[in-house]
PDB file of C-alpha atoms in Angstrom:
ATOM      1  CA  LYS A 762     213.728  22.553  57.293  1.00 59.00           C
ATOM      2  CA  ASN A 763     213.714  20.425  53.988  1.00 69.00           C
ATOM      3  CA  GLN A 764     211.764  17.293  54.728  1.00 87.00           C
ATOM      4  CA  VAL A 765     214.333  15.330  52.810  1.00 90.00           C
ATOM      5  CA  GLU A 766     217.983  16.135  53.520  1.00 91.00           C
ATOM      6  CA  GLN A 767     220.884  14.975  51.761  1.00 93.00           C
ATOM      7  CA  SER A 768     224.643  14.421  52.744  1.00 94.00           C
ATOM      8  CA  PRO A 769     227.423  15.272  51.693  1.00 93.00           C
ATOM      9  CA  GLN A 770     226.569  17.908  49.543  1.00 88.00           C
ATOM     10  CA  SER A 771     229.293  17.195  47.215  1.00 89.00           C
ATOM     11  CA  LEU A 772     231.643  14.499  47.036  1.00 93.00           C
ATOM     12  CA  ILE A 773     235.124  13.954  45.165  1.00 94.00           C
ATOM     13  CA  ILE A 774     236.205  10.097  44.605  1.00 96.00           C
ATOM     14  CA  LEU A 775     238.863   8.357  42.661  1.00 96.00           C
ATOM     15  CA  GLU A 776     237.752   6.123  39.617  1.00 97.00           C
ATOM     16  CA  GLY A 777     237.299   2.490  41.344  1.00 97.00           C
ATOM     17  CA  LYS A 778     236.838   3.620  44.744  1.00 97.00           C
ATOM     18  CA  ASN A 779     233.355   3.046  46.609  1.00 97.00           C
ATOM     19  CA  CYS A 780     231.261   5.578  48.184  1.00 97.00           C
ATOM     20  CA  THR A 781     227.956   5.976  50.117  1.00 98.00           C
ATOM     21  CA  LEU A 782     225.334   8.773  50.030  1.00 97.00           C
ATOM     22  CA  GLN A 783     222.860   9.471  52.696  1.00 97.00           C
ATOM     23  CA  CYS A 784     219.457  10.495  52.898  1.00 96.00           C
ATOM     24  CA  ASN A 785     217.441  11.460  56.150  1.00 96.00           C
ATOM     25  CA  TYR A 786     213.530  12.239  55.715  1.00 94.00           C
ATOM     26  CA  THR A 787     211.054  13.173  58.151  1.00 93.00           C
ATOM     27  CA  VAL A 788     208.211  12.835  55.666  1.00 88.00           C
ATOM     28  CA  SER A 789     205.131  11.019  57.465  1.00 86.00           C
ATOM     29  CA  PRO A 790     203.065   9.302  56.482  1.00 86.00           C
ATOM     30  CA  PHE A 791     205.711   7.613  54.173  1.00 84.00           C
ATOM     31  CA  SER A 792     205.176   5.820  51.103  1.00 84.00           C
ATOM     32  CA  ASN A 793     208.128   5.011  49.231  1.00 88.00           C
ATOM     33  CA  LEU A 794     211.761   6.390  48.436  1.00 91.00           C
ATOM     34  CA  ARG A 795     213.508   6.680  45.318  1.00 91.00           C
ATOM     35  CA  TRP A 796     217.042   7.379  44.512  1.00 93.00           C
ATOM     36  CA  TYR A 797     217.706   9.164  41.232  1.00 90.00           C
ATOM     37  CA  LYS A 798     220.828   9.994  39.101  1.00 91.00           C
ATOM     38  CA  GLN A 799     220.669  13.296  37.213  1.00 83.00           C
ATOM     39  CA  ASP A 800     223.399  13.773  34.544  1.00 84.00           C
ATOM     40  CA  THR A 801     224.245  17.223  33.750  1.00 77.00           C
ATOM     41  CA  GLY A 802     221.639  18.847  31.634  1.00 69.00           C
ATOM     42  CA  ARG A 803     219.435  15.905  31.536  1.00 75.00           C
ATOM     43  CA  GLY A 804     216.345  15.114  33.629  1.00 76.00           C
ATOM     44  CA  PRO A 805     216.620  12.590  36.675  1.00 80.00           C
ATOM     45  CA  VAL A 806     216.556   8.743  36.214  1.00 84.00           C
ATOM     46  CA  SER A 807     215.239   6.417  38.708  1.00 85.00           C
ATOM     47  CA  LEU A 808     217.669   4.024  39.995  1.00 90.00           C
ATOM     48  CA  THR A 809     215.815   2.106  42.973  1.00 87.00           C
ATOM     49  CA  ILE A 810     212.560   2.528  44.677  1.00 86.00           C
ATOM     50  CA  MET A 811     211.932   1.087  48.138  1.00 87.00           C
ATOM     51  CA  THR A 812     209.027   0.806  50.189  1.00 86.00           C
ATOM     52  CA  PHE A 813     208.547   0.526  54.066  1.00 81.00           C
ATOM     53  CA  SER A 814     209.216  -3.277  54.253  1.00 85.00           C
ATOM     54  CA  GLU A 815     212.182  -3.366  51.953  1.00 87.00           C
ATOM     55  CA  ASN A 816     215.677  -3.034  53.657  1.00 91.00           C
ATOM     56  CA  THR A 817     218.161  -3.429  50.596  1.00 94.00           C
ATOM     57  CA  LYS A 818     217.685  -3.050  46.984  1.00 92.00           C
ATOM     58  CA  SER A 819     220.558  -3.449  44.286  1.00 92.00           C
ATOM     59  CA  ASN A 820     220.966  -1.899  40.739  1.00 90.00           C
ATOM     60  CA  GLY A 821     224.324  -3.267  39.155  1.00 93.00           C
ATOM     61  CA  ARG A 822     226.905  -1.466  41.175  1.00 96.00           C
ATOM     62  CA  TYR A 823     224.259   0.865  43.224  1.00 95.00           C
ATOM     63  CA  THR A 824     222.997  -0.494  46.342  1.00 96.00           C
ATOM     64  CA  ALA A 825     220.214   1.202  48.326  1.00 95.00           C
ATOM     65  CA  THR A 826     219.255   0.616  52.115  1.00 96.00           C
ATOM     66  CA  LEU A 827     216.375   1.873  53.861  1.00 95.00           C
ATOM     67  CA  ASP A 828     215.712   2.122  57.619  1.00 93.00           C
ATOM     68  CA  ALA A 829     212.217   2.921  58.019  1.00 90.00           C
ATOM     69  CA  ASP A 830     212.317   3.210  61.886  1.00 91.00           C
ATOM     70  CA  THR A 831     215.277   5.798  61.796  1.00 94.00           C
ATOM     71  CA  LYS A 832     214.046   7.278  58.612  1.00 94.00           C
ATOM     72  CA  GLN A 833     217.413   6.964  56.846  1.00 96.00           C
ATOM     73  CA  SER A 834     218.519   5.636  53.501  1.00 96.00           C
ATOM     74  CA  SER A 835     222.044   5.288  51.872  1.00 97.00           C
ATOM     75  CA  LEU A 836     222.965   4.743  48.388  1.00 97.00           C
ATOM     76  CA  HIS A 837     226.228   2.823  48.074  1.00 97.00           C
ATOM     77  CA  ILE A 838     228.220   2.788  45.083  1.00 97.00           C
ATOM     78  CA  THR A 839     230.742   0.289  44.376  1.00 97.00           C
ATOM     79  CA  ALA A 840     233.730   0.403  42.054  1.00 97.00           C
ATOM     80  CA  SER A 841     233.001   3.680  40.649  1.00 97.00           C
ATOM     81  CA  GLN A 842     233.213   4.910  37.148  1.00 97.00           C
ATOM     82  CA  LEU A 843     233.622   8.066  35.408  1.00 96.00           C
ATOM     83  CA  SER A 844     230.250   7.893  34.176  1.00 95.00           C
ATOM     84  CA  ASP A 845     228.772   7.739  37.751  1.00 96.00           C
ATOM     85  CA  SER A 846     229.797  11.721  38.019  1.00 94.00           C
ATOM     86  CA  ALA A 847     226.343  13.267  38.419  1.00 91.00           C
ATOM     87  CA  SER A 848     223.772  14.580  40.971  1.00 88.00           C
ATOM     88  CA  TYR A 849     221.957  11.859  43.154  1.00 93.00           C
ATOM     89  CA  ILE A 850     218.586  12.943  44.392  1.00 91.00           C
ATOM     90  CA  CYS A 851     216.665  11.196  47.228  1.00 92.00           C
ATOM     91  CA  VAL A 852     212.950  11.512  46.490  1.00 90.00           C
ATOM     92  CA  VAL A 853     210.385  10.537  49.146  1.00 89.00           C
ATOM     93  CA  ARG A 854     206.660   9.868  48.575  1.00 84.00           C
ATOM     94  CA  ASP A 855     204.169  11.298  50.827  1.00 82.00           C
ATOM     95  CA  GLY A 856     201.696   8.606  51.836  1.00 80.00           C
ATOM     96  CA  GLY A 857     199.081  11.305  52.804  1.00 77.00           C
ATOM     97  CA  ALA A 858     196.422  12.521  50.600  1.00 67.00           C
ATOM     98  CA  THR A 859     198.319  14.646  48.347  1.00 67.00           C
ATOM     99  CA  ASN A 860     200.701  11.760  47.561  1.00 69.00           C
ATOM    100  CA  LYS A 861     203.178  14.193  46.617  1.00 74.00           C
ATOM    101  CA  LEU A 862     206.870  13.759  45.778  1.00 79.00           C
ATOM    102  CA  ILE A 863     209.600  15.491  48.278  1.00 83.00           C
ATOM    103  CA  PHE A 864     213.039  15.819  46.591  1.00 83.00           C
ATOM    104  CA  GLY A 865     215.997  16.154  48.436  1.00 86.00           C
ATOM    105  CA  THR A 866     218.752  18.774  47.324  1.00 79.00           C
ATOM    106  CA  GLY A 867     220.916  16.180  46.045  1.00 86.00           C
ATOM    107  CA  THR A 868     224.431  15.044  46.250  1.00 91.00           C
ATOM    108  CA  LEU A 869     226.934  16.100  43.424  1.00 88.00           C
ATOM    109  CA  LEU A 870     229.459  13.224  42.723  1.00 93.00           C
ATOM    110  CA  ALA A 871     232.656  13.768  40.882  1.00 93.00           C
ATOM    111  CA  VAL A 872     234.480  10.537  40.075  1.00 95.00           C
ATOM    112  CA  GLN A 873     238.064  11.513  38.877  1.00 94.00           C
ATOM    113  CA  PRO A 874     240.591   9.384  37.071  1.00 94.00           C
TER     114      PRO A 874
ATOM    115  CA  GLY B 839     205.226   9.839  22.844  1.00 51.00           C
ATOM    116  CA  ALA B 840     207.956   7.551  24.237  1.00 71.00           C
ATOM    117  CA  GLY B 841     209.167  10.122  27.014  1.00 89.00           C
ATOM    118  CA  VAL B 842     208.158  13.451  28.561  1.00 92.00           C
ATOM    119  CA  SER B 843     208.654  16.229  25.955  1.00 94.00           C
ATOM    120  CA  GLN B 844     209.359  19.581  26.934  1.00 96.00           C
ATOM    121  CA  SER B 845     209.675  22.686  24.715  1.00 96.00           C
ATOM    122  CA  PRO B 846     211.261  24.754  24.044  1.00 96.00           C
ATOM    123  CA  SER B 847     214.394  23.193  25.355  1.00 94.00           C
ATOM    124  CA  ASN B 848     216.114  26.740  25.617  1.00 95.00           C
ATOM    125  CA  LYS B 849     214.441  29.867  26.030  1.00 97.00           C
ATOM    126  CA  VAL B 850     216.407  33.415  26.521  1.00 97.00           C
ATOM    127  CA  THR B 851     213.954  36.492  27.240  1.00 97.00           C
ATOM    128  CA  GLU B 852     214.141  39.912  28.233  1.00 97.00           C
ATOM    129  CA  LYS B 853     213.535  41.020  31.791  1.00 97.00           C
ATOM    130  CA  GLY B 854     209.652  42.070  32.032  1.00 97.00           C
ATOM    131  CA  LYS B 855     208.419  39.616  29.314  1.00 97.00           C
ATOM    132  CA  ASP B 856     205.989  36.783  29.784  1.00 98.00           C
ATOM    133  CA  VAL B 857     207.127  33.218  28.814  1.00 98.00           C
ATOM    134  CA  GLU B 858     205.370  29.986  28.311  1.00 98.00           C
ATOM    135  CA  LEU B 859     206.704  26.591  28.951  1.00 98.00           C
ATOM    136  CA  ARG B 860     205.252  23.495  27.612  1.00 97.00           C
ATOM    137  CA  CYS B 861     205.189  19.964  28.883  1.00 97.00           C
ATOM    138  CA  ASP B 862     203.660  17.019  26.743  1.00 96.00           C
ATOM    139  CA  PRO B 863     203.801  13.953  29.417  1.00 95.00           C
ATOM    140  CA  ILE B 864     203.601  10.356  28.574  1.00 91.00           C
ATOM    141  CA  SER B 865     200.299   9.338  27.305  1.00 90.00           C
ATOM    142  CA  GLY B 866     198.181   7.897  30.118  1.00 88.00           C
ATOM    143  CA  HIS B 867     200.018   9.559  32.899  1.00 89.00           C
ATOM    144  CA  THR B 868     197.631  11.338  35.300  1.00 87.00           C
ATOM    145  CA  ALA B 869     200.067  12.924  37.594  1.00 87.00           C
ATOM    146  CA  LEU B 870     202.253  15.807  36.307  1.00 90.00           C
ATOM    147  CA  TYR B 871     204.836  17.741  38.409  1.00 89.00           C
ATOM    148  CA  TRP B 872     206.656  20.902  37.562  1.00 92.00           C
ATOM    149  CA  TYR B 873     210.169  21.542  39.175  1.00 90.00           C
ATOM    150  CA  ARG B 874     212.923  24.075  38.688  1.00 90.00           C
ATOM    151  CA  GLN B 875     216.674  23.932  39.357  1.00 84.00           C
ATOM    152  CA  SER B 876     218.731  26.893  39.708  1.00 82.00           C
ATOM    153  CA  LEU B 877     222.309  26.786  38.969  1.00 73.00           C
ATOM    154  CA  GLY B 878     224.005  24.463  41.538  1.00 65.00           C
ATOM    155  CA  GLN B 879     220.846  23.979  43.602  1.00 69.00           C
ATOM    156  CA  GLY B 880     218.641  21.302  44.214  1.00 69.00           C
ATOM    157  CA  LEU B 881     214.823  20.557  42.634  1.00 77.00           C
ATOM    158  CA  GLU B 882     212.515  22.896  44.000  1.00 83.00           C
ATOM    159  CA  PHE B 883     208.850  22.083  43.693  1.00 82.00           C
ATOM    160  CA  LEU B 884     206.508  24.115  41.910  1.00 90.00           C
ATOM    161  CA  ILE B 885     203.195  22.679  41.334  1.00 89.00           C
ATOM    162  CA  TYR B 886     201.474  19.018  40.887  1.00 85.00           C
ATOM    163  CA  PHE B 887     198.779  18.076  38.882  1.00 88.00           C
ATOM    164  CA  GLN B 888     196.372  14.912  39.291  1.00 85.00           C
ATOM    165  CA  GLY B 889     194.427  14.865  35.785  1.00 87.00           C
ATOM    166  CA  ASN B 890     193.228  18.500  35.202  1.00 88.00           C
ATOM    167  CA  SER B 891     193.407  19.712  38.873  1.00 85.00           C
ATOM    168  CA  ALA B 892     196.216  20.913  41.117  1.00 83.00           C
ATOM    169  CA  PRO B 893     195.744  19.467  44.738  1.00 75.00           C
ATOM    170  CA  ASP B 894     199.227  21.450  45.580  1.00 77.00           C
ATOM    171  CA  LYS B 895     200.432  24.297  44.213  1.00 80.00           C
ATOM    172  CA  SER B 896     202.222  25.620  47.345  1.00 79.00           C
ATOM    173  CA  GLY B 897     205.657  25.801  45.532  1.00 84.00           C
ATOM    174  CA  LEU B 898     204.753  28.521  43.062  1.00 90.00           C
ATOM    175  CA  PRO B 899     207.082  31.122  44.099  1.00 90.00           C
ATOM    176  CA  SER B 900     204.758  34.143  43.265  1.00 92.00           C
ATOM    177  CA  ASP B 901     201.650  35.289  41.681  1.00 94.00           C
ATOM    178  CA  ARG B 902     203.802  35.680  38.343  1.00 97.00           C
ATOM    179  CA  PHE B 903     203.659  32.072  38.291  1.00 96.00           C
ATOM    180  CA  SER B 904     200.889  29.994  36.917  1.00 95.00           C
ATOM    181  CA  ALA B 905     200.100  26.875  35.384  1.00 95.00           C
ATOM    182  CA  GLU B 906     197.471  24.609  33.806  1.00 94.00           C
ATOM    183  CA  ARG B 907     196.738  21.402  32.514  1.00 95.00           C
ATOM    184  CA  THR B 908     194.071  20.739  29.850  1.00 88.00           C
ATOM    185  CA  GLY B 909     192.621  17.384  28.799  1.00 86.00           C
ATOM    186  CA  GLY B 910     194.485  15.536  31.327  1.00 82.00           C
ATOM    187  CA  SER B 911     197.503  15.879  29.306  1.00 92.00           C
ATOM    188  CA  VAL B 912     199.675  18.820  28.060  1.00 95.00           C
ATOM    189  CA  SER B 913     200.677  21.294  30.790  1.00 96.00           C
ATOM    190  CA  THR B 914     201.987  25.069  30.302  1.00 97.00           C
ATOM    191  CA  LEU B 915     203.836  26.919  32.753  1.00 97.00           C
ATOM    192  CA  THR B 916     203.568  30.664  32.365  1.00 97.00           C
ATOM    193  CA  ILE B 917     206.113  32.977  34.157  1.00 98.00           C
ATOM    194  CA  GLN B 918     204.795  37.068  33.836  1.00 97.00           C
ATOM    195  CA  ARG B 919     206.984  39.758  33.916  1.00 97.00           C
ATOM    196  CA  THR B 920     210.084  37.604  34.155  1.00 97.00           C
ATOM    197  CA  GLN B 921     212.880  38.638  36.564  1.00 97.00           C
ATOM    198  CA  GLN B 922     216.539  37.439  36.445  1.00 95.00           C
ATOM    199  CA  GLU B 923     216.145  35.241  39.651  1.00 94.00           C
ATOM    200  CA  ASP B 924     213.452  33.275  37.255  1.00 96.00           C
ATOM    201  CA  SER B 925     216.459  31.903  35.256  1.00 95.00           C
ATOM    202  CA  ALA B 926     216.657  28.272  35.932  1.00 94.00           C
ATOM    203  CA  VAL B 927     216.174  24.686  34.495  1.00 92.00           C
ATOM    204  CA  TYR B 928     212.277  24.123  34.475  1.00 95.00           C
ATOM    205  CA  LEU B 929     211.809  20.139  34.446  1.00 93.00           C
ATOM    206  CA  CYS B 930     208.315  18.348  34.097  1.00 93.00           C
ATOM    207  CA  ALA B 931     207.855  14.915  35.462  1.00 89.00           C
ATOM    208  CA  SER B 932     204.889  12.618  34.709  1.00 89.00           C
ATOM    209  CA  GLY B 933     203.671   9.584  36.205  1.00 84.00           C
ATOM    210  CA  GLN B 934     200.849   7.128  36.538  1.00 77.00           C
ATOM    211  CA  GLY B 935     200.066   8.470  40.061  1.00 65.00           C
ATOM    212  CA  ASN B 936     199.646   5.230  41.607  1.00 61.00           C
ATOM    213  CA  LEU B 937     201.367   4.216  44.687  1.00 53.00           C
ATOM    214  CA  PHE B 938     204.366   2.679  43.187  1.00 56.00           C
ATOM    215  CA  GLY B 939     204.315   4.199  39.927  1.00 61.00           C
ATOM    216  CA  GLY B 940     207.572   5.849  38.634  1.00 69.00           C
ATOM    217  CA  TYR B 941     208.192   9.065  37.163  1.00 76.00           C
ATOM    218  CA  THR B 942     209.699  10.275  34.091  1.00 84.00           C
ATOM    219  CA  PHE B 943     211.253  13.351  33.690  1.00 86.00           C
ATOM    220  CA  GLY B 944     211.639  15.688  30.586  1.00 90.00           C
ATOM    221  CA  SER B 945     215.004  17.202  29.679  1.00 89.00           C
ATOM    222  CA  GLY B 946     213.988  20.573  30.897  1.00 92.00           C
ATOM    223  CA  THR B 947     213.651  24.043  29.498  1.00 95.00           C
ATOM    224  CA  ARG B 948     216.631  26.148  30.232  1.00 94.00           C
ATOM    225  CA  LEU B 949     215.247  29.803  30.927  1.00 96.00           C
ATOM    226  CA  THR B 950     217.527  32.656  30.712  1.00 96.00           C
ATOM    227  CA  VAL B 951     216.348  36.158  31.719  1.00 97.00           C
ATOM    228  CA  VAL B 952     218.529  38.844  30.563  1.00 96.00           C
TER     229      VAL B 952
END
């Protein structure tokens, strides 16, 4: 079982609509959590980083939330644009000795006109 | 350099041949990761370097895969006797390795085994 699970696997929405992507993790100890956006054919780019004590963080139309008690995070996209079409990947940093990044399998978002 | 550079950007090879993929991380970045992404799949962890040592190589799928990093900088991922299932985009990421440090990804090497 993957330590970082994302849902839905894929999502299609109309331009201008809002959407929320989910990330559940079991990584322990937990250090921080990042949401990345990966455009087709490109490497992932960081959108937000959240630590244990942070509940909400915004980056433009992107708002990430974190509930460290339930080990859940969400990424909310407001007023979606065609350029938001991409894969969104949740990445959790292992707070243990290896300090390793653990990637979710991503949510593929398609924004249609 | 300004970003993480990977080469080649595309590689087509015949089944059974060996290939070598290169990653030039951002100068000063001590941590380096290799991932691969098969068509329509998520990112699959391969190996993690901290400096020249690899504290976690648990993701290497078989003994045909190996990686090294010299001088705490350039890393090479070698795949011996390539198979068709090795076809994927191989991504490299580097970071400062500290607690809150971000990671920067290269654009990847698209490997096609025919």
